[in-house]
Coordinates of C-alpha atoms in Angstrom, one line a residue:
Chain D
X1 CA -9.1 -102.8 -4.1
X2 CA -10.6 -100.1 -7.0
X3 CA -10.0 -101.3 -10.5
X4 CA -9.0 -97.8 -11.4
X5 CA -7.4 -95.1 -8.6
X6 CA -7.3 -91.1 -9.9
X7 CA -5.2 -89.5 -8.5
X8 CA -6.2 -87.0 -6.2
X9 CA -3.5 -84.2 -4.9
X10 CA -5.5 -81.2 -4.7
X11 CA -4.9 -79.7 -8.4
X12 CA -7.9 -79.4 -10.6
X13 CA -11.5 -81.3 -11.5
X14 CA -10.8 -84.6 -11.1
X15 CA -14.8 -85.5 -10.7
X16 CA -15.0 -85.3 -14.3
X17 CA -12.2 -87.8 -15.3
X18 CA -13.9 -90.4 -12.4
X19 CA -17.2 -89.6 -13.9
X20 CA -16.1 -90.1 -17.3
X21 CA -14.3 -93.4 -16.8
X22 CA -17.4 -94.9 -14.4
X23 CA -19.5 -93.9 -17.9
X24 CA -17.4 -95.8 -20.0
X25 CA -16.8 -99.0 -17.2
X26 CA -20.1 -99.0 -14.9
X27 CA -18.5 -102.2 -12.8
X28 CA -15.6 -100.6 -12.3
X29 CA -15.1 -99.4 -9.2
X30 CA -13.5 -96.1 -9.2
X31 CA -11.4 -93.9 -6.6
X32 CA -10.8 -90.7 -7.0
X33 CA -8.0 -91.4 -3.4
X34 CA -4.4 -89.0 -2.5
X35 CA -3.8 -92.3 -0.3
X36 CA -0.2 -94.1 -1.5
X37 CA -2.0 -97.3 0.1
X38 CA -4.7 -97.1 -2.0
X39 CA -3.2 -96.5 -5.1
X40 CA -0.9 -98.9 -4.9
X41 CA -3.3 -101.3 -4.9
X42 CA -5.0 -100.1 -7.6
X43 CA -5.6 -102.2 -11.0
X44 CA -4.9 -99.1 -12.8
X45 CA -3.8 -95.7 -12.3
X46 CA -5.2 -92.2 -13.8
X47 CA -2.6 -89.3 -13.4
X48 CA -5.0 -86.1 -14.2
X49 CA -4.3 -82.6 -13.4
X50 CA -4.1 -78.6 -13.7
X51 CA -2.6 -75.8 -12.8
X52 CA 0.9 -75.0 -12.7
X53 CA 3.7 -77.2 -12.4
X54 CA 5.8 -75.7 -9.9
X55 CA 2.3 -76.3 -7.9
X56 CA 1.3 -79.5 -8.9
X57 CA 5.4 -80.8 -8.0
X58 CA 5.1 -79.2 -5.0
X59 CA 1.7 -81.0 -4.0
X60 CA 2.9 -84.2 -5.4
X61 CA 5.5 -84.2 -2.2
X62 CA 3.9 -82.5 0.2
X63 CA 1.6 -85.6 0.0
X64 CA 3.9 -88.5 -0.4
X65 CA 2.9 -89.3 -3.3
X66 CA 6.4 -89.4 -5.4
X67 CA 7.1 -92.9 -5.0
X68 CA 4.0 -94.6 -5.5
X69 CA 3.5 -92.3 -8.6
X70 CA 6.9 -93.8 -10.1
X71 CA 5.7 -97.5 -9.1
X72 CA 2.6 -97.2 -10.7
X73 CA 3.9 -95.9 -14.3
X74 CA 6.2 -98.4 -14.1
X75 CA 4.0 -101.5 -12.8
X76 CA 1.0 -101.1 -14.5
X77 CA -1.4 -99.7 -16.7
X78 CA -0.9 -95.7 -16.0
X79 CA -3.0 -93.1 -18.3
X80 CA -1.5 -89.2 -17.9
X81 CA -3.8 -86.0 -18.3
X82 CA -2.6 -82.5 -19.1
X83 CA -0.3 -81.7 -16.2
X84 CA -0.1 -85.5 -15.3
X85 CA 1.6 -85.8 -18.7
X86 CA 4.0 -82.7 -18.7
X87 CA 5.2 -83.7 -15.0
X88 CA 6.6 -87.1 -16.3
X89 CA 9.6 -85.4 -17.5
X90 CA 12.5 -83.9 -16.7
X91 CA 11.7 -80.5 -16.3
X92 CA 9.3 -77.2 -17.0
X93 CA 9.8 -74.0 -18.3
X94 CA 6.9 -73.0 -16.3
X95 CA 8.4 -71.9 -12.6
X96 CA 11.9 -73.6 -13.5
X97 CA 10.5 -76.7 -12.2
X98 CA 12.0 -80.0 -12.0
X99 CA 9.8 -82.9 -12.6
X100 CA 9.5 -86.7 -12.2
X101 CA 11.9 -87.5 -14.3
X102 CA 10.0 -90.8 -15.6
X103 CA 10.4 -89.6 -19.5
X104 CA 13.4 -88.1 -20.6
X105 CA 12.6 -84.6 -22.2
X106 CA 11.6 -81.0 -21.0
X107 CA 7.6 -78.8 -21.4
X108 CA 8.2 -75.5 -22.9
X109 CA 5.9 -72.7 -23.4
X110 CA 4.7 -71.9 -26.8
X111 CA 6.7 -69.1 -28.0
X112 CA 5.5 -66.1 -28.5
X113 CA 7.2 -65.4 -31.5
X114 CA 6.2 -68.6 -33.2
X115 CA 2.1 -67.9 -32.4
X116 CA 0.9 -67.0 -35.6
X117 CA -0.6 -68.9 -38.5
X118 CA -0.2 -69.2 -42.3
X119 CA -1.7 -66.2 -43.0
X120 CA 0.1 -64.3 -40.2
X121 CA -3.3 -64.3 -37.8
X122 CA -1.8 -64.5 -34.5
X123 CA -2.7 -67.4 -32.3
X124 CA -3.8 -67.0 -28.8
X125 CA -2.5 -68.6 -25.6
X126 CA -3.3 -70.9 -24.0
X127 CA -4.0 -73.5 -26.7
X128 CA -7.7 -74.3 -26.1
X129 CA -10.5 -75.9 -28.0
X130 CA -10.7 -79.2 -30.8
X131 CA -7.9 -79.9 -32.5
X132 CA -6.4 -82.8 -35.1
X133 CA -4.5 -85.4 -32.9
X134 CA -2.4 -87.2 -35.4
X135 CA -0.8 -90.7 -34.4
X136 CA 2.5 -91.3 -34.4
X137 CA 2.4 -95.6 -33.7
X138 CA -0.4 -98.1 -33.9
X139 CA -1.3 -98.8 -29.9
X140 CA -4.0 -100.4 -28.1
X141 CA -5.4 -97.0 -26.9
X142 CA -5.7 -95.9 -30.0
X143 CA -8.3 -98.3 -30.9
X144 CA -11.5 -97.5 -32.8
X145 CA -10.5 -93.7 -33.2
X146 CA -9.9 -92.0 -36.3
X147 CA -6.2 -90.6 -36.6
X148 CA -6.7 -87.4 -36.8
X149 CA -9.7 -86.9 -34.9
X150 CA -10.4 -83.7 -32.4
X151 CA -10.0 -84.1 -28.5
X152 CA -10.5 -80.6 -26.6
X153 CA -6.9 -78.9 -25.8
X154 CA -6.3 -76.5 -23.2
X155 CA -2.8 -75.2 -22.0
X156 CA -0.1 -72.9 -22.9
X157 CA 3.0 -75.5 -22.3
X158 CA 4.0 -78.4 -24.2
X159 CA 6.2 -81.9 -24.2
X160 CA 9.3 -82.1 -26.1
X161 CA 10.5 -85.4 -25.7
X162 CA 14.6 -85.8 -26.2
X163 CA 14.0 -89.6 -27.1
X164 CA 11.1 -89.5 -30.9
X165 CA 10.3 -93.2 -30.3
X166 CA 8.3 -92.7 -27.0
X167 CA 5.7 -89.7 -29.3
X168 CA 2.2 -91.7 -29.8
X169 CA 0.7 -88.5 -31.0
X170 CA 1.1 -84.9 -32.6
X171 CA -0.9 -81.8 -33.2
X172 CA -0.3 -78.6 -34.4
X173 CA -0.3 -75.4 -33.1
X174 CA 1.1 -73.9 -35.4
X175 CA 4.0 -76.1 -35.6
X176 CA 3.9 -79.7 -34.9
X177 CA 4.1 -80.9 -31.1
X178 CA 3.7 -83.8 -29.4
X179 CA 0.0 -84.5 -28.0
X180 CA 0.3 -87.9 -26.7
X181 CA 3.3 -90.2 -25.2
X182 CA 3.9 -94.2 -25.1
X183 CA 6.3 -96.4 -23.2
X184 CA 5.7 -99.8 -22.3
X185 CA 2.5 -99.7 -19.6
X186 CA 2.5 -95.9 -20.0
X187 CA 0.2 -93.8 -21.9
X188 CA 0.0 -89.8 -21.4
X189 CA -2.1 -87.2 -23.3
X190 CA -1.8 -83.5 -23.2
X191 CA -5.5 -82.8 -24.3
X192 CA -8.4 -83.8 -22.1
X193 CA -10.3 -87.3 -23.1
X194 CA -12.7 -86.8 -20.3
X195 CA -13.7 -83.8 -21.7
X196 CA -13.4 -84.8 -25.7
X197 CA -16.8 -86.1 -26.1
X198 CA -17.0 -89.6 -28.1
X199 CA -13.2 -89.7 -29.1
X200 CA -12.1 -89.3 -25.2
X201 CA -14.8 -91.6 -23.8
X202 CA -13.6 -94.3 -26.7
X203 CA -9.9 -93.5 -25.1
X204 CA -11.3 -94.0 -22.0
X205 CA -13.0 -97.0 -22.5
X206 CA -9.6 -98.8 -24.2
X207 CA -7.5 -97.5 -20.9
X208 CA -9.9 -99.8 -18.9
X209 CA -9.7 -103.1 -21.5
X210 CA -5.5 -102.2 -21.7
X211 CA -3.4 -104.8 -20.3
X212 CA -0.4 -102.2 -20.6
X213 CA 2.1 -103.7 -23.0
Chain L
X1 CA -6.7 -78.4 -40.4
X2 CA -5.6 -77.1 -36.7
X3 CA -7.3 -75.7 -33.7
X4 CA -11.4 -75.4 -34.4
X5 CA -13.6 -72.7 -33.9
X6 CA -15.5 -73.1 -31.2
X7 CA -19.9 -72.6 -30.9
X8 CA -20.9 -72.7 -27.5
X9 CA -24.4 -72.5 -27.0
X10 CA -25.5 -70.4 -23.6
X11 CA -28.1 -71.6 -21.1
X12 CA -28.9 -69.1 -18.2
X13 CA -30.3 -70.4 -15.6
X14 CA -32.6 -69.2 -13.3
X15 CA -35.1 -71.4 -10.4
X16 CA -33.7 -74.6 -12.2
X17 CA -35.0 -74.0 -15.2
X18 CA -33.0 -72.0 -19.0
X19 CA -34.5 -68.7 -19.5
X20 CA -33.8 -66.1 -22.2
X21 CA -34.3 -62.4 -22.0
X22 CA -33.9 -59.3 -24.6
X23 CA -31.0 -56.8 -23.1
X24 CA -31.2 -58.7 -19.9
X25 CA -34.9 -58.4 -19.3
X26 CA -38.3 -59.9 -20.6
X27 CA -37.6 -63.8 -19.5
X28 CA -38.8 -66.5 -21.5
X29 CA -38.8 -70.0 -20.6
X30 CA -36.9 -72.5 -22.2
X31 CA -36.9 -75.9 -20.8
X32 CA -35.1 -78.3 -18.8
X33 CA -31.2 -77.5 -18.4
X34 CA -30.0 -81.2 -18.3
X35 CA -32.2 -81.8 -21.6
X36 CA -31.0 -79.1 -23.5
X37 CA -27.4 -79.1 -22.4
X38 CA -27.9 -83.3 -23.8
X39 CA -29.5 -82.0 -26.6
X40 CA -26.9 -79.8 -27.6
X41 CA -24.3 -82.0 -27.0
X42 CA -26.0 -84.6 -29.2
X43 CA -25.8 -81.4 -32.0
X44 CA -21.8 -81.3 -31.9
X45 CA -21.8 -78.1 -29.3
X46 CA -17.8 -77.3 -28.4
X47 CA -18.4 -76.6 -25.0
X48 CA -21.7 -75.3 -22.6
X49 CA -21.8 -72.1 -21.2
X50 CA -24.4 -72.1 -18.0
X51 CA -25.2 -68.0 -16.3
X52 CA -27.0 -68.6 -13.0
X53 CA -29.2 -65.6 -13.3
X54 CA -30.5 -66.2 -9.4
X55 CA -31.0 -63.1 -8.1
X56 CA -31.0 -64.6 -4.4
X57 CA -28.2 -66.1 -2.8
X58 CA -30.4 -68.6 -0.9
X59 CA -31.2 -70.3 -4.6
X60 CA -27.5 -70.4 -5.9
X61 CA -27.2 -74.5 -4.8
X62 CA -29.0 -75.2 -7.7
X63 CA -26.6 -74.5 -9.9
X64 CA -24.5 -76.7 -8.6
X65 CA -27.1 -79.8 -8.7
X66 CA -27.6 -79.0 -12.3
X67 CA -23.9 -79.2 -13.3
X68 CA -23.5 -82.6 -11.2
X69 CA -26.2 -84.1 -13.5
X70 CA -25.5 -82.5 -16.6
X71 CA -21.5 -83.7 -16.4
X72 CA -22.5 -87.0 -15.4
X73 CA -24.3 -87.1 -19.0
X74 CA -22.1 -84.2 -20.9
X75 CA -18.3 -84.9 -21.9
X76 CA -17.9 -81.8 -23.1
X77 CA -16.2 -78.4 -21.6
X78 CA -18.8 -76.6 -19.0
X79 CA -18.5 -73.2 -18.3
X80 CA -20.1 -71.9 -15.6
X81 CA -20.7 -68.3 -14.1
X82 CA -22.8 -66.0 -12.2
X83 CA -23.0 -65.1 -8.7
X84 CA -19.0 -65.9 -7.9
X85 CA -17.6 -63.9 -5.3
X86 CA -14.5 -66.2 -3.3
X87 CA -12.2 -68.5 -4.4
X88 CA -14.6 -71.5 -2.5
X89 CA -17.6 -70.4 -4.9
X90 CA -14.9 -71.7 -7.8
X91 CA -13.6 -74.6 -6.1
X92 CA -17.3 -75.6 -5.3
X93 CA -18.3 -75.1 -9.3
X94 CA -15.2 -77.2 -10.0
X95 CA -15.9 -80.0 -7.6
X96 CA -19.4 -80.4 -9.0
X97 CA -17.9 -81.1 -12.3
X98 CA -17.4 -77.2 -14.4
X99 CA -14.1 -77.0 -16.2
X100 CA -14.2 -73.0 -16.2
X101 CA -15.7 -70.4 -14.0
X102 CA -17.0 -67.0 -15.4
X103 CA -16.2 -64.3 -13.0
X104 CA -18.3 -60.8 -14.0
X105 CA -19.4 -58.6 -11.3
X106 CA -16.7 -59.6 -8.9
X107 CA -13.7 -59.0 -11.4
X108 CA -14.6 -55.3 -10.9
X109 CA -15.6 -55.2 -7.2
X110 CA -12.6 -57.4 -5.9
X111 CA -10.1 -58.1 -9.2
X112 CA -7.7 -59.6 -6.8
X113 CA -10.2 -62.7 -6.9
X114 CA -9.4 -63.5 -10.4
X115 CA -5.6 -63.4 -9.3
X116 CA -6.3 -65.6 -6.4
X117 CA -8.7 -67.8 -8.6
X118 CA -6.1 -68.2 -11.2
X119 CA -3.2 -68.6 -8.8
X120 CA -4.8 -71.3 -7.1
X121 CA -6.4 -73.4 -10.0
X122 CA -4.7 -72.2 -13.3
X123 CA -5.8 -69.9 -15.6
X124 CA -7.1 -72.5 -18.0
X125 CA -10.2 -72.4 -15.6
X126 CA -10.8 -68.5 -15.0
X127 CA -13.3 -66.9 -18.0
X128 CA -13.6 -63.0 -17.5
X129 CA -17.0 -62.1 -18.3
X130 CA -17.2 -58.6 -19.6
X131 CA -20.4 -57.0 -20.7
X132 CA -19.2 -53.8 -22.3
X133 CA -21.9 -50.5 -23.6
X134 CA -20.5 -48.6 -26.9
X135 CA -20.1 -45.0 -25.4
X136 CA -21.3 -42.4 -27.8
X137 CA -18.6 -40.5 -29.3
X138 CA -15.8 -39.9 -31.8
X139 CA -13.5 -42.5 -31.1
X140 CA -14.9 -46.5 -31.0
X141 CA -15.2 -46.9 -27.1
X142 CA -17.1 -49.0 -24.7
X143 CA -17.6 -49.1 -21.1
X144 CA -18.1 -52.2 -18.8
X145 CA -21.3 -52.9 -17.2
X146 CA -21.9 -54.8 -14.5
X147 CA -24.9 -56.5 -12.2
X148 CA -26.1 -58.2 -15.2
X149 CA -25.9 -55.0 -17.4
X150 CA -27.7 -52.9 -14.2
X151 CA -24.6 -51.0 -13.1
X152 CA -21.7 -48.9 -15.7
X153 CA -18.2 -48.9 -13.7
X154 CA -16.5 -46.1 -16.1
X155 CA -14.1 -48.7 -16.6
X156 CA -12.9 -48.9 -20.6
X157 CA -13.4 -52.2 -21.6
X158 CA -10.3 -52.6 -23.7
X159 CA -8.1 -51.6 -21.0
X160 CA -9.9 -53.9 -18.5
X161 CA -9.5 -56.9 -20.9
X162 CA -5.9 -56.2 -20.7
X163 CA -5.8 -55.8 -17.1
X164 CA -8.3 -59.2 -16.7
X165 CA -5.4 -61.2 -18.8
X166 CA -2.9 -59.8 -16.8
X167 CA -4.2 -61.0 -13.5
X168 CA -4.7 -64.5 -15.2
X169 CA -7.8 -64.7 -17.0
X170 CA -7.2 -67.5 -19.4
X171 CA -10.3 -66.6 -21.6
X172 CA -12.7 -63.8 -22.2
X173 CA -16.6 -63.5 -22.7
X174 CA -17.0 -60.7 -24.0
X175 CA -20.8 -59.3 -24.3
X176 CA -22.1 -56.7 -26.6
X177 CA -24.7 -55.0 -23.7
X178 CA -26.4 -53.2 -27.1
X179 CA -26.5 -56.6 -29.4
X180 CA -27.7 -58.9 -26.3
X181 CA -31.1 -60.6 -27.6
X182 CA -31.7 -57.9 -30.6
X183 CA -30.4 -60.7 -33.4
X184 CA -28.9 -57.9 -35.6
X185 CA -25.6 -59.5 -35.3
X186 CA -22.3 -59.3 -32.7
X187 CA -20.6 -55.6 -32.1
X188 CA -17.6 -56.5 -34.7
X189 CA -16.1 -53.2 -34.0
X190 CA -15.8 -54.4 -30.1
X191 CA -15.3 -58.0 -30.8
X192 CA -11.9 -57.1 -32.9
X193 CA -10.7 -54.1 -30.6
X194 CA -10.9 -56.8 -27.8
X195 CA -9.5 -60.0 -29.1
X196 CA -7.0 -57.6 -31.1
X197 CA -5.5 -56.6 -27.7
X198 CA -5.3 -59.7 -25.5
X199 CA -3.6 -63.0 -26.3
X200 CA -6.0 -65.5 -24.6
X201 CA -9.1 -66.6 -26.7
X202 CA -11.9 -64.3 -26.7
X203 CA -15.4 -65.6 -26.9
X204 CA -18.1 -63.2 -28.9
X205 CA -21.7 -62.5 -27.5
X206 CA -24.6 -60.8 -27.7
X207 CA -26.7 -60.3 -30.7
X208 CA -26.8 -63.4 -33.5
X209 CA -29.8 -63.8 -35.3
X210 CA -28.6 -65.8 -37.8
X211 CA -25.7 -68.1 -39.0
X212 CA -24.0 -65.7 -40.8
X213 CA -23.3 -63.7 -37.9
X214 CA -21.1 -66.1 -36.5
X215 CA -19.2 -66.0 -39.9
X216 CA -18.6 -63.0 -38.9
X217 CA -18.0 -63.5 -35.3
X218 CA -15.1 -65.3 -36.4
X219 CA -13.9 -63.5 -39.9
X220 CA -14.3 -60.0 -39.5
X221 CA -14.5 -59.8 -35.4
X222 CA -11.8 -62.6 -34.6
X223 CA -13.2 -64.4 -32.0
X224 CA -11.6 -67.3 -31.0
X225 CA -15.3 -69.0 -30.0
X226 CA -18.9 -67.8 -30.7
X227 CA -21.6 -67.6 -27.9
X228 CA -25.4 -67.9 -28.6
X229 CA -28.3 -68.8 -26.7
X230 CA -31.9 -67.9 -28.6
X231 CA -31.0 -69.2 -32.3
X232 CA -30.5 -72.8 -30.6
X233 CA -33.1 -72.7 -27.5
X234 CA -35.9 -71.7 -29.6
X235 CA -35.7 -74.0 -32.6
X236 CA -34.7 -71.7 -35.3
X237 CA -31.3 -73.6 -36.0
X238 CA -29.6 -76.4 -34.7
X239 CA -25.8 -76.0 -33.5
X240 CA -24.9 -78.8 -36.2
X241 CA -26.1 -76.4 -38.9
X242 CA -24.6 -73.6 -37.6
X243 CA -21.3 -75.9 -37.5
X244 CA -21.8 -77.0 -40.8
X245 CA -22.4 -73.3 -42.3
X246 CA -19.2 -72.0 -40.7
X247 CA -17.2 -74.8 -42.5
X248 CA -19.0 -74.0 -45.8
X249 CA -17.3 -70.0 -45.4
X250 CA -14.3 -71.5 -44.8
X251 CA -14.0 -71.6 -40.8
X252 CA -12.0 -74.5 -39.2
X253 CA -14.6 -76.7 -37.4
X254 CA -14.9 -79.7 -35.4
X255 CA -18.1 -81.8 -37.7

């Protein structure tokens, strides 16, 4: 039985989210597995992923991997990634897709006519780079990193839950949005942690000490 | 505070080991890839940026031993490029732990690539490489080169960065062929024509000799990112300095 399962269904680098938690948790045993058996045994349960959604849905039932997806965010400790974060709602702009449904709320693509800054500097899409993630409660995961500290940022969609009290997190680009998501064993980031040097591996590092309430 | 500009310090790569030429000749030696890419990292570097400069196809595994090792050690963004021809060059680069592919040479020969590329693993992951050669004449124009600078394609290079976005490039690394290794600072003129007329981040490269140039990378060219490779490889700065002076002209950075 791994301690932590990643998700695997096809969409994106999901070597560098296993790499990056075996850093932070050398005994851990990690399993980067697209087996439902598997993952429902898991301690814990990384949702990563990339691409588009209207792919990553489609791959998510082609493999069989709906329901054991739903059991895990709802049974214990479950960390979203990027896609694994925008797919927990209700639906995406992005293909007209519908999602899981887990959070209620719909992803968006940044507006065009909203892309500029201050100054009137347009702002380029996708949103990628180091940016200011600014917490929105006090949580476990959070522990030991600076609110408003940079994790690295890269898509051109964004959450917008309909309920305020599951937000964790916000950044802005240029207008605030929400960056991170928390309800009860559930904890789901649009930036990258794997890839967001000391601040990500410390996120990381308090997924795996996280009893999930 | 807000999105960062980004440094990413370049390391090509050829027989294992970081080189660095002058206008894509005359290599010099620059150490270990894992080291400096750990080095670099330790310095506050945004993201890597590896070239496999192989010329033989028989040598182009390496690459993908030195990107296992270096993201096993480097939670950072890595960029990697050089040599991709099919979708499974990407997906292999991607397995072994790069978060973008560079595509170059292959853009022009087969563009449908970066459509397929992008299709298949979102343009998040897809860097267009572009190394583009001012073309004498009235009007500020510049041609894309490719084969590592060998081969012009009479392609414009402002309508090719358009065309690249369109078919899903989600960034573009764009490289002053005349600048590359001279240290007299990036081809502003090119750097704002090309990020002025696509909506994805454009990285500048080619030519910084010294920290002001990525000032002006940023200020005057509007790059999204600055590229450099000889000001960090050979000592002469370290990438927390150049970090540091950026903030002191007023750029947004990660410190």
């Amino acid at each position: 039985m791994p301690d932590v399962a990643v998700i695997d269904y096809g969409m994106g680098n999901l070597h560098s989210v296993a790499k990056a938690i075996e850093h932070v948790a050398p005994k851990a045993e990690v399993a980067v597995t697209g087996d439902p058996a598997v993952i429902a045994r898991a301690g814990r349960v990384v949702f990563p992923g990339q691409g588009a959604a209207r792919d990553c849905m489609a791959e998510i039932e082609r493999r069989g991997l709906r329901e054991v997806i739903v059991e895990a965010s709802r049974t214990k400790p479950f960390l979203g990634i990027c896609m694994g974060l925008q797919v927990l709602f209700d639906h995406s702009e992005e293909g007209d897709t519908p999602c899981l449904r887990l959070l209620p709320g719909r992803v968006l693509r940044f507006p065009d006519a909203a892309m500029h800054d201050d100054k009137g500097k347009r702002l380029k899409v996708p949103h990628m780079g180091w940016n200011n993630v600014h917490r929105m409660m006090e949580h476990p995961m959070w522990a030991g990193i600076d609110d408003g500290a940079r994790f690295y940022f890269v898509h051109s969609y964004y959450v917008e839950p309909a309920t305020p009290d599951v937000v964790a997190g916000v950044s802005h680009y240029p207008f605030a949005f929400t960056c991170a998501v928390a309800r009860d064993n559930l904890f789901a980031v649009q930036f990258h942690p794997e890839k967001s040097q000391a601040a990500g591996l410390r996120l990381l590092g308090n997924f795996i000490t996280w009893e999930g309430k | 505070m807000g999105l960062a500009k980004r440094i990413i310090p370049c390391l090509d790569v050829t027989a294992g080991r970081v080189v660095k030429g002058v206008q894509f000749v005359e290599l010099r030696d620059a150490g270990d890839p894992v080291e400096i890419a750990k080095r670099y990292d330790d310095q506050g570097a945004d993201e890597l940026t590896f070239l496999d400069i192989t010329a033989s196809s028989d040598e182009r595994d390496i690459i993908l031993h030195i990107i296992e090792e270096v993201a096993a050690q480097v939670f950072i963004p890595l960029t990697v490029g050089g040599g991709v021809r099919v979708v499974e060059d990407v997906r292999r680069l991607l397995n072994a732990g790069a978060d973008k592919v560079s595509i170059n040479t292959s853009a022009v020969v087969n563009p449908q690539l970066v459509r397929d590329a992008s299709d298949r693993y979102g343009n998040q992951c897809i860097v267009v490489a572009i190394d583009a050669k001012r073309v004498a004449g009235p009007e500020p124009k510049w041609e894309v080169f490719t084969h590592g600078g060998r081969k012009a394609t009479g392609l414009d290079a402002m309508a090719w960065a358009k065309q690249m976005q369109a078919y899903g490039a989600g960034e573009i690394l764009l490289t002053s062929m005349d600048r590359d290794g001279a240290k007299i600072g990036f081809d502003l003129e090119l750097t704002r024509a090309i990020s002025d007329a696509v909506e994805v981040p454009v990285i500048a490269s080619g030519g910084v000799g010294n920290l002001q140039h990525l000032v002006d990378g940023v200020k005057i060219g509007g790059a999204d990112a600055v590229l450099a490779a000889s000001i960090f490889h050979f000592g002469e700065y370290t990438v927390r300095q150049a970090k540091e002076y950026m903030a002191q002209h007023g750029i947004e950075m990660r410190l």
